[in-house]
Tab-separated table of C-alpha atoms in Angstrom:
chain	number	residue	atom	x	y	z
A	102	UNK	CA	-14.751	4.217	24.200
A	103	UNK	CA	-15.850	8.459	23.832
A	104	UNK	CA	-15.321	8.424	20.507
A	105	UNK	CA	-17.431	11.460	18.538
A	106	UNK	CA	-19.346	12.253	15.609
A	107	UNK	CA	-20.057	15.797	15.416
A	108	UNK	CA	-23.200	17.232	13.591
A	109	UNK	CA	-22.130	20.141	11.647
A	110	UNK	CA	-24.078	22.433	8.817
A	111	UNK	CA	-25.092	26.022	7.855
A	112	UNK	CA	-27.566	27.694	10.595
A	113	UNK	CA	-31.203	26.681	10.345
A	114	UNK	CA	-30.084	23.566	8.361
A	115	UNK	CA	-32.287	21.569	10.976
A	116	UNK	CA	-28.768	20.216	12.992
A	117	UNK	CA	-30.516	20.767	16.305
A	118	UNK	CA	-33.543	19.317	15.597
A	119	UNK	CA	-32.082	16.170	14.322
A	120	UNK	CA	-29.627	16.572	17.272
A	121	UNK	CA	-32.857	16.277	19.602
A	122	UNK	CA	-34.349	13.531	17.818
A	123	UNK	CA	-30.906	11.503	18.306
A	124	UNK	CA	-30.635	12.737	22.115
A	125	UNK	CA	-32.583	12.945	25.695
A	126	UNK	CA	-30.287	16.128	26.089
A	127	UNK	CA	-32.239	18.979	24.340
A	128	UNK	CA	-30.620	21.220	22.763
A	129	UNK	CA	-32.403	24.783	21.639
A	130	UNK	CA	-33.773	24.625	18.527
A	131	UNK	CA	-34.942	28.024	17.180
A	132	UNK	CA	-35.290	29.744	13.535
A	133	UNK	CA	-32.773	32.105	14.163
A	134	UNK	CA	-28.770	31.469	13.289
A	135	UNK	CA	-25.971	30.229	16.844
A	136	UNK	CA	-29.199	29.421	18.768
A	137	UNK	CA	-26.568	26.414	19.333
A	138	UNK	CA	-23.243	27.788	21.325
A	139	UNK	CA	-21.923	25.307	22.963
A	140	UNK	CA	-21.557	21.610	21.426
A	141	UNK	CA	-24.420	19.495	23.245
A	142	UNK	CA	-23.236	16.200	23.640
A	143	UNK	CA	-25.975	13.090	23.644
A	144	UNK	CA	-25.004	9.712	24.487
A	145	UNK	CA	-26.916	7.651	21.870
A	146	UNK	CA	-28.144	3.825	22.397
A	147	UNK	CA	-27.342	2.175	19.089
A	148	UNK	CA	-30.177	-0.096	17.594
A	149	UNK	CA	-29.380	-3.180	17.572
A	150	UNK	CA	-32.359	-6.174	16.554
A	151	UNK	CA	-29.819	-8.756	17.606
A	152	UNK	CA	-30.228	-8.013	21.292
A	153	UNK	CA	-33.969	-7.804	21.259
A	154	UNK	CA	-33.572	-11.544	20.529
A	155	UNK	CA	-30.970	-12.450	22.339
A	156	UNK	CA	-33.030	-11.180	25.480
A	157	UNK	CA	-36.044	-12.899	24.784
A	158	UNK	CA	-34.125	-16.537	24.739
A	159	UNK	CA	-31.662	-16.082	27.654
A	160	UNK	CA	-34.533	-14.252	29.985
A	161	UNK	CA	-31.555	-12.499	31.351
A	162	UNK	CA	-32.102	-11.353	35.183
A	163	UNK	CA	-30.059	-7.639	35.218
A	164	UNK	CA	-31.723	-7.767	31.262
A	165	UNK	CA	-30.368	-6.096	28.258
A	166	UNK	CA	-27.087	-3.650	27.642
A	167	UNK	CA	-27.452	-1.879	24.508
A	168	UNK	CA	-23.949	-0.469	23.773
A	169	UNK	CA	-23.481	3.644	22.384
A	170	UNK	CA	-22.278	6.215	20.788
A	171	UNK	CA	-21.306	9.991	21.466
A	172	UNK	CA	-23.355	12.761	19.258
A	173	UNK	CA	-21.804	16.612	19.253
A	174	UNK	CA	-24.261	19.175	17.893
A	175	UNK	CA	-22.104	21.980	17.196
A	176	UNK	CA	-22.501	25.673	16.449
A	177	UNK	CA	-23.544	26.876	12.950
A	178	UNK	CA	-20.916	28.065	10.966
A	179	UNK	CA	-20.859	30.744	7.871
A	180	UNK	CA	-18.888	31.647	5.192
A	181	UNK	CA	-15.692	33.005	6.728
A	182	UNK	CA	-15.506	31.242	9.416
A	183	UNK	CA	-11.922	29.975	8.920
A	184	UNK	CA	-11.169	33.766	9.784
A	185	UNK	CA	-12.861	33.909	12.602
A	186	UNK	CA	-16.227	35.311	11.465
A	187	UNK	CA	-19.484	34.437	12.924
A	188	UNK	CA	-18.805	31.431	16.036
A	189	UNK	CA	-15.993	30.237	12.990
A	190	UNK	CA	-13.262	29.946	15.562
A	191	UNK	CA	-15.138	27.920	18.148
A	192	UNK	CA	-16.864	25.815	15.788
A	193	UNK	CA	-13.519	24.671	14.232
A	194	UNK	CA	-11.899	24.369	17.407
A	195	UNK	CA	-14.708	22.097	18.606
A	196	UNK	CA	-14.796	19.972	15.223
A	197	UNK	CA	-11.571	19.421	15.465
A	198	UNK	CA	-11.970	16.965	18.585
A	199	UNK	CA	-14.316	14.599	16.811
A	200	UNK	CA	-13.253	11.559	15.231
A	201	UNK	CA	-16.287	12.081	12.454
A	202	UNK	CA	-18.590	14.338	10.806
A	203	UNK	CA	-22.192	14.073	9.902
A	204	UNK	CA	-23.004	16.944	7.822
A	205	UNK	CA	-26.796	18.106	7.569
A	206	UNK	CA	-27.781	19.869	4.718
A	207	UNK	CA	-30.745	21.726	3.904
A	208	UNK	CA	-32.601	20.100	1.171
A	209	UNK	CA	-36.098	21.422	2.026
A	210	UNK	CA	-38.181	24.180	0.564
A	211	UNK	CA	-39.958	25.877	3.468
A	212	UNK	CA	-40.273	30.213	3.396
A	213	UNK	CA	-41.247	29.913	7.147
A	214	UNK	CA	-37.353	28.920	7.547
A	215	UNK	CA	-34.959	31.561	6.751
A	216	UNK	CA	-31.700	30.466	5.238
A	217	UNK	CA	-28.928	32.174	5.967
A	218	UNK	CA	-27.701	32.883	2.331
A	219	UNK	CA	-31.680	33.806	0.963
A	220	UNK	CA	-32.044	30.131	-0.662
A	221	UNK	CA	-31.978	26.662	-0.724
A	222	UNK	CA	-28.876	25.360	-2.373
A	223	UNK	CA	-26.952	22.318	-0.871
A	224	UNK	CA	-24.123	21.901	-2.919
A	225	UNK	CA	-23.313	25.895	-2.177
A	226	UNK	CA	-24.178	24.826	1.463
A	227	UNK	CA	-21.598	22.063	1.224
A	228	UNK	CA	-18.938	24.107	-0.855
A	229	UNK	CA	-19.234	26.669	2.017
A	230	UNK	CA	-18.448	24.311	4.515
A	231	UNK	CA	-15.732	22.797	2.852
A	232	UNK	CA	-13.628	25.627	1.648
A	233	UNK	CA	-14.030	26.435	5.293
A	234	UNK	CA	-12.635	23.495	6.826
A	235	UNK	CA	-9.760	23.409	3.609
A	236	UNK	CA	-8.653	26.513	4.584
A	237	UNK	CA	-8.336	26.223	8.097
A	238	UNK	CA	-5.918	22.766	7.195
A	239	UNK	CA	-4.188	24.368	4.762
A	240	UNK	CA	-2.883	26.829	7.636
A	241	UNK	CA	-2.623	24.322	9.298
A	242	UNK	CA	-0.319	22.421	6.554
A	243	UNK	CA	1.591	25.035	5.828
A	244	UNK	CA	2.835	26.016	8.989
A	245	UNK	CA	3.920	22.562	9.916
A	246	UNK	CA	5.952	22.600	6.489
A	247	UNK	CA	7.776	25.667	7.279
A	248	UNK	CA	9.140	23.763	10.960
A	249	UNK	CA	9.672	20.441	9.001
A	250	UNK	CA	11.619	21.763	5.992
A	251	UNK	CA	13.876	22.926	8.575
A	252	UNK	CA	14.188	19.881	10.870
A	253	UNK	CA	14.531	17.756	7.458
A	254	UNK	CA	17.392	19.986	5.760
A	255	UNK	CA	19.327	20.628	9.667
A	256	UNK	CA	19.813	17.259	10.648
A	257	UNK	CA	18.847	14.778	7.836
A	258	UNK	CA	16.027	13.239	9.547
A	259	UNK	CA	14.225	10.652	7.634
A	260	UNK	CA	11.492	10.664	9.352
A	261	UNK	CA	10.984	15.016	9.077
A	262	UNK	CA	11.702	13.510	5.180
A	263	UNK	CA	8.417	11.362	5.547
A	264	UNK	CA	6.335	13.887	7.088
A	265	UNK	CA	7.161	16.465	4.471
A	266	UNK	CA	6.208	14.663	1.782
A	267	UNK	CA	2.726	13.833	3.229
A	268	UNK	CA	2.075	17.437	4.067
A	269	UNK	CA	3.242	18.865	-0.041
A	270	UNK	CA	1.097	16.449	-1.020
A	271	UNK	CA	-2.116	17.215	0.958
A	272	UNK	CA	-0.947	21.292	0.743
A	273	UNK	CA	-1.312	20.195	-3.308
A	274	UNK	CA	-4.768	18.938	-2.288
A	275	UNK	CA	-5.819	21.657	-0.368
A	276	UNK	CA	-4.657	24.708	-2.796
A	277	UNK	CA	-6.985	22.847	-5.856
A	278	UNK	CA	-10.268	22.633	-3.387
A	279	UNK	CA	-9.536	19.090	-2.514
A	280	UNK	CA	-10.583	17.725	0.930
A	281	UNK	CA	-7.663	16.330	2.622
A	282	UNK	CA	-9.230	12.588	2.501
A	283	UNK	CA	-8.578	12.764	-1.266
A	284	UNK	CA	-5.003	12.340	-0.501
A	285	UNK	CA	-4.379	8.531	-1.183
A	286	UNK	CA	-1.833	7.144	1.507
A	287	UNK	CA	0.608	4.752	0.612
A	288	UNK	CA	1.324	2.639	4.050
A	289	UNK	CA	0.968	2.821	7.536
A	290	UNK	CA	3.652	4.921	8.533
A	291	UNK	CA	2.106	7.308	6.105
A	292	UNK	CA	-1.326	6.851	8.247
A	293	UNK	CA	0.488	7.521	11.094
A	294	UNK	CA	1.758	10.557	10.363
A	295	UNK	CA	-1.688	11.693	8.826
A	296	UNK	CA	-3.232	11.169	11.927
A	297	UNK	CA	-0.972	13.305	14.201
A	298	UNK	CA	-1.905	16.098	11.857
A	299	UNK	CA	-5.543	16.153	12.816
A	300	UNK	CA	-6.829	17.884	9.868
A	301	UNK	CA	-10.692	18.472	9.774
A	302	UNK	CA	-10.901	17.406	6.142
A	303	UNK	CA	-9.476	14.043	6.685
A	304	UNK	CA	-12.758	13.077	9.069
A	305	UNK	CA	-14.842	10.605	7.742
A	306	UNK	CA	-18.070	12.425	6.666
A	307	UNK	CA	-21.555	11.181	6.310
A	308	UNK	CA	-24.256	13.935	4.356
A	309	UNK	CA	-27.510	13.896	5.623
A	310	UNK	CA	-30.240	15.548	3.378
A	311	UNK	CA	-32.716	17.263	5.813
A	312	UNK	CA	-36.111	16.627	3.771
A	313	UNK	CA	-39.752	17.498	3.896
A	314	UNK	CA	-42.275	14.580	4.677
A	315	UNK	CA	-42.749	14.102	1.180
A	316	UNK	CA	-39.585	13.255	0.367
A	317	UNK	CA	-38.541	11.417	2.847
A	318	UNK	CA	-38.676	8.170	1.161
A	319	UNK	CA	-37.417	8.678	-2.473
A	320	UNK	CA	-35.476	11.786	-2.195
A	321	UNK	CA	-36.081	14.216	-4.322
A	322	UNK	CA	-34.044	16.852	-6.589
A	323	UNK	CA	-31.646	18.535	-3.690
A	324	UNK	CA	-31.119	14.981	-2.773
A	325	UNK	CA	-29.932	14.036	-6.503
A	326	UNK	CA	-27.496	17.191	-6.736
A	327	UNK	CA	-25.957	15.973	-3.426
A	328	UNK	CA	-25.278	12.491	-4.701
A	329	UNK	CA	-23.602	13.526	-7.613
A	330	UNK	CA	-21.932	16.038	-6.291
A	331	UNK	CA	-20.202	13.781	-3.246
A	332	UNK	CA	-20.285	10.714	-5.973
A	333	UNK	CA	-16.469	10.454	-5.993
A	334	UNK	CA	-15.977	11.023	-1.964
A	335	UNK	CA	-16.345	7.629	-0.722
A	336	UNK	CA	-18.690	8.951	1.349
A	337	UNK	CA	-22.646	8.482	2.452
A	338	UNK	CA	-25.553	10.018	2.112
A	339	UNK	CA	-28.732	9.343	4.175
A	340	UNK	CA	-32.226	10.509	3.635
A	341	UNK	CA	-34.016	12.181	6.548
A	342	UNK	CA	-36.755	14.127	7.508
A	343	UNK	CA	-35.751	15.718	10.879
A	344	UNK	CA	-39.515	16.816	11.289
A	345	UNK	CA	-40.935	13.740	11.020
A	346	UNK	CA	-38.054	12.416	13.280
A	347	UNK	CA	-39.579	15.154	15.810
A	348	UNK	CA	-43.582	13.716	15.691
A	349	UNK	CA	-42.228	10.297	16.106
A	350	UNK	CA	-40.006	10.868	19.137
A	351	UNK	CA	-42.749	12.343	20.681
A	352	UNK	CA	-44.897	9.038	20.201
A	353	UNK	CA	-44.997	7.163	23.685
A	354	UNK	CA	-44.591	3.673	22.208
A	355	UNK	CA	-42.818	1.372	19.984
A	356	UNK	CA	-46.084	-0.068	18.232
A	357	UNK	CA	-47.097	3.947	17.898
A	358	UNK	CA	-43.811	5.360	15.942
A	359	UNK	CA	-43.842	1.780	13.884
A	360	UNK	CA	-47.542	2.239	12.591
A	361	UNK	CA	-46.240	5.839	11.676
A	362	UNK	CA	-43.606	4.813	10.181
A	363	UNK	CA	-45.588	2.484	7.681
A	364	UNK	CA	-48.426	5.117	6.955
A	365	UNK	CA	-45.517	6.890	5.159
A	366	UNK	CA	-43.503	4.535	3.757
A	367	UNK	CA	-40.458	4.118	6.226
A	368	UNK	CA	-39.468	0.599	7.483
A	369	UNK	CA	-37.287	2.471	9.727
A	370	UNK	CA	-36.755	5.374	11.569
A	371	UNK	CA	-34.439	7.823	10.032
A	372	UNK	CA	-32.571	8.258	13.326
A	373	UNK	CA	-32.244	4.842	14.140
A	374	UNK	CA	-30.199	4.903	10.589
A	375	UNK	CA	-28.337	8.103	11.386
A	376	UNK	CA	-27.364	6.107	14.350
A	377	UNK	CA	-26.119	2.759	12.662
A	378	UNK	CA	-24.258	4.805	10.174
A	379	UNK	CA	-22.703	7.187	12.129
A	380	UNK	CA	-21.381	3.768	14.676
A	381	UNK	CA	-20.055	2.520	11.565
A	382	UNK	CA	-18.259	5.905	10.417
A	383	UNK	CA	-16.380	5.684	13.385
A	384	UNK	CA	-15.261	1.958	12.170
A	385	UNK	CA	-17.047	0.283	15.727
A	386	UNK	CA	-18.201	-3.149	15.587
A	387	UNK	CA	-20.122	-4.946	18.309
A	388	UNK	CA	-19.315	-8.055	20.303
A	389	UNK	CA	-21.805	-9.432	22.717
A	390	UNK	CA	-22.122	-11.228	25.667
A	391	UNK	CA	-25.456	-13.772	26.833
A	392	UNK	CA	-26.246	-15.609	29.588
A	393	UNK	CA	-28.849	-15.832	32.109
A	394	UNK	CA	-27.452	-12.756	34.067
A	395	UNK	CA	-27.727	-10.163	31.477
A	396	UNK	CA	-27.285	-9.610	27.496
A	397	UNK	CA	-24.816	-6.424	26.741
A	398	UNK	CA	-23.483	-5.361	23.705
A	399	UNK	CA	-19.977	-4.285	23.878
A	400	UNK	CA	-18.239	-1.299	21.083
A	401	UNK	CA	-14.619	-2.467	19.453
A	402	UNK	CA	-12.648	-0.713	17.003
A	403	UNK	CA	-13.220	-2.834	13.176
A	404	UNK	CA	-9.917	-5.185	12.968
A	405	UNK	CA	-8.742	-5.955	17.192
A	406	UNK	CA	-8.105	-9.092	18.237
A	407	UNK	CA	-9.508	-10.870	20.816
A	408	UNK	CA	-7.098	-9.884	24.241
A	409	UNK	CA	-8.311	-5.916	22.454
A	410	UNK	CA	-11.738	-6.803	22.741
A	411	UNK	CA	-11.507	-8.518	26.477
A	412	UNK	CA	-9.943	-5.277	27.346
A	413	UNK	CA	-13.271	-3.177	26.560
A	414	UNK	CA	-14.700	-5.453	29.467
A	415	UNK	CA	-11.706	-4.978	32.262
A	416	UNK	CA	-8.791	-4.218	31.788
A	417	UNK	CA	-7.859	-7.488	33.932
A	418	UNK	CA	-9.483	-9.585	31.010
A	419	UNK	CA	-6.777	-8.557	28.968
A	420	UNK	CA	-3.819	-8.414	30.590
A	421	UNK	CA	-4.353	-11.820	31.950
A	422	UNK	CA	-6.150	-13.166	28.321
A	423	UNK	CA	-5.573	-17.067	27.846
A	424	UNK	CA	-8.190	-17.311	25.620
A	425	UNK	CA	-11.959	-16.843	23.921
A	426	UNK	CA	-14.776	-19.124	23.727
A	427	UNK	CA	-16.912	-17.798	20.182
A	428	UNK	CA	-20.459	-18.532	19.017
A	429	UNK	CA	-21.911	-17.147	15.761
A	430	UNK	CA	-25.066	-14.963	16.826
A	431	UNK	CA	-27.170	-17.575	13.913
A	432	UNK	CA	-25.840	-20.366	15.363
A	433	UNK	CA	-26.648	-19.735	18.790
A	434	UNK	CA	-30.289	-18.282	17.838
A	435	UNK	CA	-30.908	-21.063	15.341
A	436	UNK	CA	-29.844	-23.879	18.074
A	437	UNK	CA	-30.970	-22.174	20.685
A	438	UNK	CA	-28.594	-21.338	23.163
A	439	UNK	CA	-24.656	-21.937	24.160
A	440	UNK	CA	-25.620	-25.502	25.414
A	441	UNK	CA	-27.523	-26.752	22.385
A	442	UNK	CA	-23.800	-24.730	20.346
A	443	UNK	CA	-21.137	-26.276	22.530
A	444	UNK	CA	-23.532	-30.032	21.595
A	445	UNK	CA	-23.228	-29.283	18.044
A	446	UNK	CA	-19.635	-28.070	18.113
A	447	UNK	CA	-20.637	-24.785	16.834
A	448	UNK	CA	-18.147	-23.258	19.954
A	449	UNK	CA	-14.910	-21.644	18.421
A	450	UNK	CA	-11.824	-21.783	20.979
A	451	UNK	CA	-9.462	-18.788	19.795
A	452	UNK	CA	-6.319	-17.406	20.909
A	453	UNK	CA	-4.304	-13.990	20.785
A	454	UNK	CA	-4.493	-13.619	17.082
A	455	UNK	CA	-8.487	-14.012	16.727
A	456	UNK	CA	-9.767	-10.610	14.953
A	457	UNK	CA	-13.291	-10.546	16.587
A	458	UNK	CA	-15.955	-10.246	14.213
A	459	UNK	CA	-19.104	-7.610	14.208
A	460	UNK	CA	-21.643	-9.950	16.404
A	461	UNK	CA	-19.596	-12.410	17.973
A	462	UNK	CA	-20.803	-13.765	21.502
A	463	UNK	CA	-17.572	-13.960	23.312
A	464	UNK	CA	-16.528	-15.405	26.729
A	465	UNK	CA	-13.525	-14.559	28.117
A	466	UNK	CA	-10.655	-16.636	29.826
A	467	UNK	CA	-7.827	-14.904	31.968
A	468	UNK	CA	-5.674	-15.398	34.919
A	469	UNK	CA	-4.535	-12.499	36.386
């Protein structure tokens, strides 16, 4: 399932070096602006505690599948950028093909690090950002209304009707400085038509507030003005500090970064939280599979039903789906195993309409 978040901010934000934190694929991190010019992809293990305990009770022989997620680092962008200035039409171009955005933003006083507009500010950071991405959809709105009004007035077609409306509305949106998930969507066929439109401003976003070691607990008064200012966003904010993410990736074992983590406060790693959240902006869930052979953890869209979720296996599993055999991860650590679950008739047997729940151990039935 390559579905994307893409890591997006001003230059010298600290993208890349959060970017190498997350990834084994190192991308250049300088103190200069575009050090980044191509989007770096990393394929990211996602934490999961689950498996850790699943492995040490089923001793599995092939041993433990964590499941993942793709990371884009992409080019800085700058005011402008919409028309074309600095790497503006590249960056958009490659935002465009991820299905989310984590946006970094510089909330860190530090004179060693130029900023590209003389100061730190994150709200202008984030207004600079946005306007950006509004105005490119706006275009982008406004030349799909000029082809629509014409295909709705021509022939009467209900469904150039539909489409129309959606795009006045989010054109309304756009003009007043609005992001185009503001734009409240009344059904599905409504969603539908949203989602052909691919605007950049109706990605899921997550802010991340770059901090210094100090404030990488609590926050502190950058971190404020970005909650209030994204307060009515529906969106997240996360706390990291991508230099301290740096030192601990460089620590050779677990025991090492976890007594780091404690002399400063953390329980856990800012990246392994970047990395939960961003799974979960993309609305993936995780099913999992145990048994003596191996323990994997398998990514599913939030919502599919069980023949969906045998599909993410082989496609075989689905097309042939009679039906799924579910234990509850408690119940089968608390009793110990499927044998001690299927005893204590804690084994679910579900058919086509199950909607799989986030840590279900599942075992498929087909014929094919």
């Amino acid at each position: 399932m390559a579905l994307q978040c893409g890591i997006v901010g001003l230059p010298n934000v600290g993208k890349s070096t959060l970017f190498n934190c997350l990834s084994n694929a190192k991308a250049q991190s300088a103190n200069f602006p575009f050090c980044t010019i191509e989007p770096n992809v990393g394929i990211i293990t996602v934490p999961d505690e689950r498996l850790i305990k699943l492995g040490e009770l089923c001793k599995p022989i092939r041993g433990v599948i964590p499941t993942t997620v793709e990371i884009v680092d992409i080019a800085g962008l700058v005011k402008g950028a919409s028309k074309g200035e600095g790497l503006g039409n590249k960056f958009l171009a490659n935002i465009r093909e991820t299905d989310a955005i984590i946006h970094v933003l510089r909330c860190f006083d530090d004179e060693n690090v130029v900023h590209v507009d003389g100061s730190v500010n994150p709200i202008r950071d984030k207004e600079i950002i946005d306007t950006e991405l509004q105005m490119k959809d706006l275009e982008t709105v406004e030349a799909r209304i000029v082809k629509t009004e014409k295909q709705a007035k021509a022939g009467g077609d209900k469904h150039a009707k539909a489409i129309l409306e959606v795009l006045l509305r989010y054109k309304e949106a756009l003009s007043q400085g609005k992001n185009a998930r503001s734009v409240v969507l009344n059904n599905v066929d409504e969603e539908e038509i949203a989602k052909d439109l691919f605007l950049l401003t109706n990605k899921p976003v997550l802010y991340v507030c770059n901090v210094d070691e100090n404030s990488a607990v609590k926050g502190n008064i950058y971190v404020n003005q970005v909650i209030e200012a994204v307060k009515d966003e529906m969106a997240q904010v996360l706390i990291v500090a991508a230099k301290i993410e740096s030192e601990i990736s460089e620590l050779e074992t677990y025991e090492e970064r976890q007594l780091f983590l404690e002399e400063i406060g953390l329980q856990e790693s800012g990246v392994n939280r970047l990395i939960k959240s961003a799974y979960k902006l993309l609305n993936l869930r995780t099913f999992l599979t145990a048994g003596s052979d191996e323990v994997r953890a398998w990514t599913f869209k939030a919502g599919s039903k069980a023949p969906q979720c045998a599909g993410v296996i082989h496609s075989d599993f689905e097309r042939g789906f009679i039906r799924a055999e579910v234990i509850k991860y408690d119940d089968y650590i608390n009793l110990g195993g499927e044998t001690a679950c299927r005893a204590a008739g804690k084994l679910g047997i579900e058919g086509k309409e199950y909607i799989v729940q986030d840590g279900d151990i599942m075992h498929f039935l087909f014929n094919v």
